[in-house]
Short mmCIF file of C-alpha atoms in Angstrom, two decimals:
data_model
loop_
_atom_site.label_atom_id
_atom_site.label_comp_id
_atom_site.label_asym_id
_atom_site.label_seq_id
_atom_site.Cartn_x
_atom_site.Cartn_y
_atom_site.Cartn_z
CA MET A 1 -144.41 -18.01 -2.79
CA PRO A 2 -146.22 -15.62 -0.44
CA ASP A 3 -148.52 -14.33 -3.20
CA ASN A 4 -149.60 -17.84 -4.12
CA GLN A 5 -150.24 -18.59 -0.44
CA GLN A 6 -152.50 -15.52 -0.14
CA ARG A 7 -154.51 -16.48 -3.24
CA ARG A 8 -155.03 -20.07 -1.78
CA ASN A 9 -156.24 -18.63 1.59
CA ARG A 10 -158.67 -16.10 -0.01
CA GLN A 11 -162.33 -17.22 0.29
CA PRO A 12 -164.13 -17.33 -3.09
CA ARG A 13 -166.93 -14.92 -3.59
CA VAL A 14 -170.11 -16.35 -5.07
CA ARG A 15 -172.44 -13.82 -6.66
CA SER A 16 -175.81 -14.39 -8.19
CA GLY A 17 -176.42 -13.13 -11.61
CA ASN A 18 -179.55 -11.29 -10.32
CA GLU A 19 -177.80 -9.65 -7.40
CA PRO A 20 -177.96 -5.87 -7.88
CA PRO A 21 -174.79 -3.90 -7.47
CA SER A 22 -174.11 -2.16 -4.21
CA ALA A 23 -176.04 1.03 -3.70
CA PRO A 24 -173.83 4.04 -3.25
CA ALA A 25 -173.70 5.20 0.36
CA MET A 26 -175.79 8.32 1.17
CA GLU A 27 -173.62 11.12 2.31
CA PRO A 28 -174.21 12.24 5.90
CA ASP A 29 -175.05 15.76 7.02
CA GLY A 30 -177.25 16.63 4.08
CA ARG A 31 -174.58 16.42 1.31
CA GLY A 32 -174.60 14.70 -2.06
CA ALA A 33 -177.28 13.59 -4.48
CA TRP A 34 -179.71 12.70 -1.66
CA ALA A 35 -179.67 16.16 -0.30
CA HIS A 36 -180.23 17.73 -3.69
CA SER A 37 -183.22 15.39 -4.26
CA ARG A 38 -184.63 16.32 -0.84
CA ALA A 39 -184.20 20.00 -1.58
CA ALA A 40 -185.89 19.58 -4.93
CA LEU A 41 -188.89 17.92 -3.31
CA ASP A 42 -189.02 20.63 -0.69
CA ARG A 43 -189.18 23.31 -3.45
CA LEU A 44 -191.84 21.32 -5.35
CA GLU A 45 -193.97 21.08 -2.17
CA LYS A 46 -193.65 24.87 -1.55
CA LEU A 47 -194.51 25.58 -5.22
CA LEU A 48 -197.66 23.38 -5.01
CA ARG A 49 -198.68 25.03 -1.78
CA CYS A 50 -198.26 28.47 -3.21
CA SER A 51 -200.48 27.67 -6.23
CA ARG A 52 -203.83 28.61 -4.80
CA CYS A 53 -206.17 27.87 -7.74
CA ASN A 54 -206.40 28.10 -11.47
CA ILE A 55 -208.99 29.95 -13.68
CA PHE A 56 -211.44 27.23 -12.93
CA GLY A 57 -211.20 27.64 -9.19
CA LEU A 58 -209.34 24.26 -8.80
CA ARG A 59 -206.33 23.70 -6.54
CA PRO A 60 -203.43 21.28 -7.06
CA VAL A 61 -205.11 18.91 -4.51
CA ASP A 62 -208.17 18.70 -6.76
CA TYR A 63 -206.09 17.06 -9.56
CA THR A 64 -204.73 14.05 -7.67
CA ASP A 65 -206.33 10.80 -6.57
CA ASP A 66 -203.34 9.67 -4.54
CA GLU A 67 -204.21 9.94 -0.82
CA ASN A 68 -200.54 10.48 0.25
CA MET A 69 -200.28 13.38 -2.18
CA LYS A 70 -203.54 14.86 -0.95
CA SER A 71 -202.51 14.69 2.71
CA LEU A 72 -199.21 16.38 1.78
CA LEU A 73 -200.97 19.24 -0.06
CA LEU A 74 -203.56 19.72 2.70
CA LEU A 75 -201.02 20.03 5.51
CA PRO A 76 -200.67 23.54 7.02
CA GLU A 77 -197.75 25.47 5.76
CA LYS A 78 -194.57 25.35 7.79
CA ASN A 79 -194.04 28.46 9.84
CA GLU A 80 -190.69 29.80 8.64
CA SER A 81 -188.43 31.49 11.17
CA SER A 82 -188.77 35.26 11.26
CA THR A 83 -185.37 35.74 12.82
CA THR A 84 -183.60 35.67 9.47
CA SER A 85 -183.04 38.98 7.81
CA HIS A 86 -185.76 39.70 5.26
CA CYS A 87 -183.15 41.33 3.10
CA SER A 88 -181.62 37.94 2.69
CA VAL A 89 -182.45 37.11 -0.89
CA MET A 90 -184.12 33.81 0.18
CA ASN A 91 -186.65 35.66 2.32
CA THR A 92 -187.71 38.73 0.26
CA GLY A 93 -190.11 36.83 -1.90
CA GLN A 94 -188.34 38.46 -4.86
CA ARG A 95 -185.49 37.35 -7.12
CA ARG A 96 -184.26 34.53 -5.00
CA ASP A 97 -181.03 33.96 -6.84
CA GLY A 98 -179.85 37.57 -7.20
CA PRO A 99 -178.79 40.59 -5.16
CA LEU A 100 -180.94 43.44 -3.80
CA VAL A 101 -181.59 46.00 -6.48
CA LEU A 102 -182.87 49.36 -5.25
CA ILE A 103 -184.53 52.26 -7.14
CA GLY A 104 -186.00 55.52 -5.90
CA SER A 105 -189.20 57.06 -7.26
CA GLY A 106 -190.04 60.74 -6.65
CA LEU A 107 -187.14 61.13 -4.20
CA SER A 108 -185.30 64.47 -3.60
CA SER A 109 -181.63 64.76 -4.40
CA GLU A 110 -180.81 64.38 -0.69
CA GLN A 111 -182.93 61.19 -0.45
CA GLN A 112 -181.28 59.77 -3.58
CA LYS A 113 -177.88 60.35 -1.92
CA MET A 114 -179.04 58.47 1.22
CA LEU A 115 -180.35 55.63 -0.92
CA SER A 116 -176.89 55.42 -2.60
CA GLU A 117 -175.24 55.27 0.81
CA LEU A 118 -177.61 52.42 1.83
CA ALA A 119 -176.84 50.58 -1.42
CA ALA A 120 -173.10 50.69 -0.58
CA ILE A 121 -173.63 49.44 2.99
CA LEU A 122 -175.94 46.58 1.87
CA LYS A 123 -173.73 45.80 -1.18
CA ALA A 124 -176.86 46.26 -3.30
CA LYS A 125 -177.22 47.66 -6.76
CA LYS A 126 -178.91 51.02 -7.26
CA CYS A 127 -180.69 51.68 -10.47
CA THR A 128 -181.73 54.93 -12.21
CA GLU A 129 -184.13 53.20 -14.62
CA PHE A 130 -186.51 50.40 -13.80
CA ASP A 131 -185.74 46.95 -15.15
CA SER A 132 -186.73 43.34 -14.38
CA THR A 133 -183.98 42.99 -11.74
CA VAL A 134 -185.39 45.62 -9.35
CA THR A 135 -186.49 44.23 -5.94
CA HIS A 136 -187.15 47.35 -3.88
CA VAL A 137 -188.78 50.66 -4.98
CA VAL A 138 -188.49 53.49 -2.41
CA VAL A 139 -190.95 56.39 -2.38
CA PRO A 140 -190.69 59.58 -0.32
CA GLY A 141 -193.98 59.41 1.60
CA ASP A 142 -196.54 57.03 2.99
CA ALA A 143 -198.64 56.71 -0.19
CA VAL A 144 -198.16 55.04 -3.53
CA GLN A 145 -197.32 57.24 -6.44
CA SER A 146 -198.47 57.13 -10.01
CA THR A 147 -194.97 57.40 -11.44
CA LEU A 148 -193.86 54.92 -14.10
CA LYS A 149 -191.17 53.49 -11.79
CA CYS A 150 -193.60 52.93 -8.95
CA MET A 151 -196.29 51.40 -11.13
CA LEU A 152 -193.79 49.12 -12.84
CA GLY A 153 -192.61 48.05 -9.35
CA ILE A 154 -196.18 47.24 -8.39
CA LEU A 155 -196.86 45.19 -11.44
CA ASN A 156 -193.65 43.25 -10.96
CA GLY A 157 -194.35 42.46 -7.31
CA CYS A 158 -191.45 44.43 -5.92
CA TRP A 159 -191.29 45.78 -2.37
CA ILE A 160 -192.72 49.33 -2.41
CA LEU A 161 -191.32 50.97 0.62
CA LYS A 162 -191.54 54.28 2.52
CA PHE A 163 -188.30 56.30 2.74
CA GLU A 164 -188.37 55.61 6.47
CA TRP A 165 -187.02 52.19 5.64
CA VAL A 166 -183.82 53.74 4.32
CA LYS A 167 -183.46 55.81 7.42
CA ALA A 168 -183.92 52.84 9.66
CA CYS A 169 -181.40 50.78 7.69
CA LEU A 170 -178.81 53.60 7.75
CA ARG A 171 -179.23 53.98 11.56
CA ARG A 172 -178.46 50.35 12.29
CA LYS A 173 -176.18 49.71 9.27
CA VAL A 174 -178.20 46.60 8.44
CA CYS A 175 -181.20 45.76 6.30
CA GLU A 176 -184.32 46.19 8.31
CA GLN A 177 -187.38 43.94 7.75
CA GLU A 178 -189.44 45.46 4.99
CA GLU A 179 -193.01 44.63 6.22
CA LYS A 180 -193.11 47.47 8.69
CA TYR A 181 -192.38 50.00 5.95
CA GLU A 182 -194.33 48.49 3.03
CA ILE A 183 -196.97 50.63 1.28
CA PRO A 184 -200.23 48.82 2.10
CA GLU A 185 -203.08 47.72 -0.20
CA GLY A 186 -202.08 47.52 -3.90
CA PRO A 187 -198.27 47.08 -3.42
CA HIS A 188 -198.88 44.51 -0.68
CA ARG A 189 -201.41 42.56 -2.83
CA SER A 190 -199.01 42.63 -5.77
CA ARG A 191 -196.06 41.31 -3.73
CA LEU A 192 -198.19 38.44 -2.28
CA ASN A 193 -199.44 37.71 -5.77
CA ARG A 194 -195.85 37.26 -7.02
CA GLU A 195 -194.82 35.20 -3.97
CA GLN A 196 -197.79 32.82 -4.61
CA LEU A 197 -196.73 32.49 -8.26
CA LEU A 198 -200.14 33.65 -9.49
CA PRO A 199 -200.71 35.26 -12.88
CA LYS A 200 -200.00 38.94 -13.39
CA LEU A 201 -202.67 41.53 -13.03
CA PHE A 202 -203.70 41.82 -16.74
CA ASP A 203 -203.28 38.15 -17.57
CA GLY A 204 -205.90 37.26 -20.21
CA CYS A 205 -206.57 40.87 -21.05
CA TYR A 206 -206.13 42.77 -24.32
CA PHE A 207 -205.92 46.53 -24.66
CA TYR A 208 -206.39 48.84 -27.66
CA LEU A 209 -205.11 52.39 -26.96
CA GLY A 210 -207.24 54.77 -29.04
CA GLY A 211 -206.41 58.37 -29.64
CA SER A 212 -203.76 60.58 -28.02
CA PHE A 213 -202.70 60.38 -24.33
CA LYS A 214 -201.15 63.35 -22.54
CA HIS A 215 -201.29 62.61 -18.81
CA HIS A 216 -199.67 59.22 -19.23
CA PRO A 217 -197.98 58.97 -22.59
CA LYS A 218 -198.94 55.99 -24.78
CA ASP A 219 -195.45 54.50 -24.59
CA ASN A 220 -195.73 54.33 -20.83
CA LEU A 221 -199.19 52.79 -21.01
CA ILE A 222 -197.75 50.10 -23.36
CA LYS A 223 -194.99 49.40 -20.80
CA LEU A 224 -197.55 48.99 -18.12
CA VAL A 225 -199.73 46.70 -20.11
CA THR A 226 -196.72 44.50 -20.96
CA ALA A 227 -195.41 44.52 -17.35
CA GLY A 228 -198.90 43.44 -16.16
CA GLY A 229 -199.03 40.45 -18.44
CA GLY A 230 -201.51 41.98 -20.87
CA GLN A 231 -201.39 42.25 -24.61
CA ILE A 232 -201.59 45.24 -26.94
CA LEU A 233 -204.11 45.17 -29.85
CA SER A 234 -202.97 46.92 -33.06
CA ARG A 235 -206.55 47.09 -34.31
CA LYS A 236 -209.67 48.34 -32.56
CA PRO A 237 -211.79 45.30 -31.59
CA LYS A 238 -215.30 45.13 -33.04
CA PRO A 239 -217.93 44.37 -30.44
CA ASP A 240 -220.28 42.90 -33.07
CA SER A 241 -217.64 40.54 -34.49
CA ASP A 242 -218.24 36.79 -33.90
CA VAL A 243 -214.49 36.20 -33.95
CA THR A 244 -213.99 38.80 -31.19
CA GLN A 245 -216.88 37.47 -29.04
CA THR A 246 -215.78 33.88 -29.27
CA ILE A 247 -212.30 34.35 -28.01
CA ASN A 248 -212.03 32.01 -25.03
CA THR A 249 -209.44 33.75 -22.91
CA VAL A 250 -210.34 34.60 -19.35
CA ALA A 251 -209.25 37.55 -17.24
CA TYR A 252 -207.76 35.79 -14.19
CA HIS A 253 -208.08 38.67 -11.72
CA ALA A 254 -211.60 39.81 -12.60
CA ARG A 255 -214.07 39.43 -9.77
CA PRO A 256 -215.94 36.15 -10.14
CA ASP A 257 -219.25 37.70 -9.19
CA SER A 258 -219.11 40.42 -11.82
CA ASP A 259 -220.02 40.57 -15.51
CA GLN A 260 -216.53 41.95 -15.95
CA ARG A 261 -215.19 38.41 -15.77
CA PHE A 262 -216.56 38.01 -19.36
CA CYS A 263 -214.62 41.04 -20.69
CA THR A 264 -211.12 40.54 -22.01
CA GLN A 265 -210.75 43.31 -24.54
CA TYR A 266 -210.57 46.92 -23.44
CA ILE A 267 -210.63 49.99 -25.63
CA ILE A 268 -208.70 52.64 -23.56
CA TYR A 269 -209.18 56.32 -24.14
CA GLU A 270 -207.88 59.54 -22.53
CA ASP A 271 -210.65 60.74 -20.22
CA LEU A 272 -208.99 63.97 -19.19
CA SER A 273 -209.79 65.56 -22.61
CA ASN A 274 -213.00 67.31 -23.41
CA SER A 275 -214.18 64.57 -25.81
CA HIS A 276 -216.80 62.09 -24.63
CA PRO A 277 -216.63 58.96 -26.71
CA GLU A 278 -219.56 56.67 -27.18
CA ARG A 279 -220.05 54.00 -24.53
CA VAL A 280 -219.09 50.45 -25.48
CA ARG A 281 -219.98 47.64 -23.16
CA GLN A 282 -220.81 44.60 -25.22
CA GLY A 283 -219.74 41.00 -24.29
CA LYS A 284 -216.01 40.74 -24.35
CA VAL A 285 -215.37 44.32 -25.45
CA TRP A 286 -215.64 47.26 -23.06
CA LYS A 287 -214.49 50.87 -23.48
CA ALA A 288 -212.66 52.21 -20.46
CA PRO A 289 -210.86 55.54 -19.46
CA SER A 290 -207.16 55.67 -18.94
CA SER A 291 -207.74 56.82 -15.33
CA TRP A 292 -209.50 53.48 -14.65
CA PHE A 293 -206.50 51.66 -16.00
CA ILE A 294 -204.07 53.59 -13.81
CA ASP A 295 -206.28 53.00 -10.80
CA CYS A 296 -206.20 49.26 -11.50
CA VAL A 297 -202.40 49.33 -11.51
CA MET A 298 -202.19 51.34 -8.29
CA SER A 299 -204.56 49.13 -6.38
CA PHE A 300 -203.48 45.89 -8.17
CA GLU A 301 -207.09 44.97 -8.93
CA LEU A 302 -209.36 44.88 -11.98
CA LEU A 303 -211.66 47.44 -10.53
CA PRO A 304 -215.32 47.61 -11.43
CA LEU A 305 -216.06 49.77 -14.48
CA ASP A 306 -218.83 52.29 -13.81
CA SER A 307 -221.66 52.38 -16.28
#
């Protein structure tokens, strides 16, 4: 029969018991599991490059003995193309898996209307209250403002932009690159801090809010402490307490050449009142005015505390 003839003519296949099964073919053109693995390695490489140093001043390269890994970590960063729109979620340095979320701070009714028009053109979301999804905060002038929305935007590493950015986007009906319109200094430092995956401004710091606060309500100050990675103390810290002074947390953003690097617990008071509280500056516990705290937020720095 024909089937029997085919079976007789078929060559027998001999296979060793140790012969591994055939490896699946890698899919061409960057598709399949291989591409996903390569993409994951690329993301890991970028993460390691962005991690500058820890609280001990050590970099990722300082923790490996593997020469290949050292050479990888010491290579200069790839120069990414600047032709791609910076409003592409992959290039904003913000929430890379979500849409643009806009909010205005201190804008007039006419400016708010123009911001809504821009949100429609860019298919972005426009918020009235700040939340963790916000990526762009627009202010009316050329300077940073001490509004709650603006300060929360700084602490979260958002783009803090002049209103001229909105006008430029509306003129061309596209999202203009943000760098040209970014408020400098504090907002810029904060955004880079987020892009580099570094700790938040008040990481390692504890705050006790003593007394009443009028200029910036206590609820707002609590929101700022939390947004900055700090923690609220329910009890006033005692400078002469051994328990307090032996806490081993470190303020990441304190200047390394200052005695402020030893301080992690701040007693904040309202300095706009007529009262003059006693000075506290002992080891890990310092007393500081609320104006100093606000200035730290605006400049995105743990500023020196005057004697």
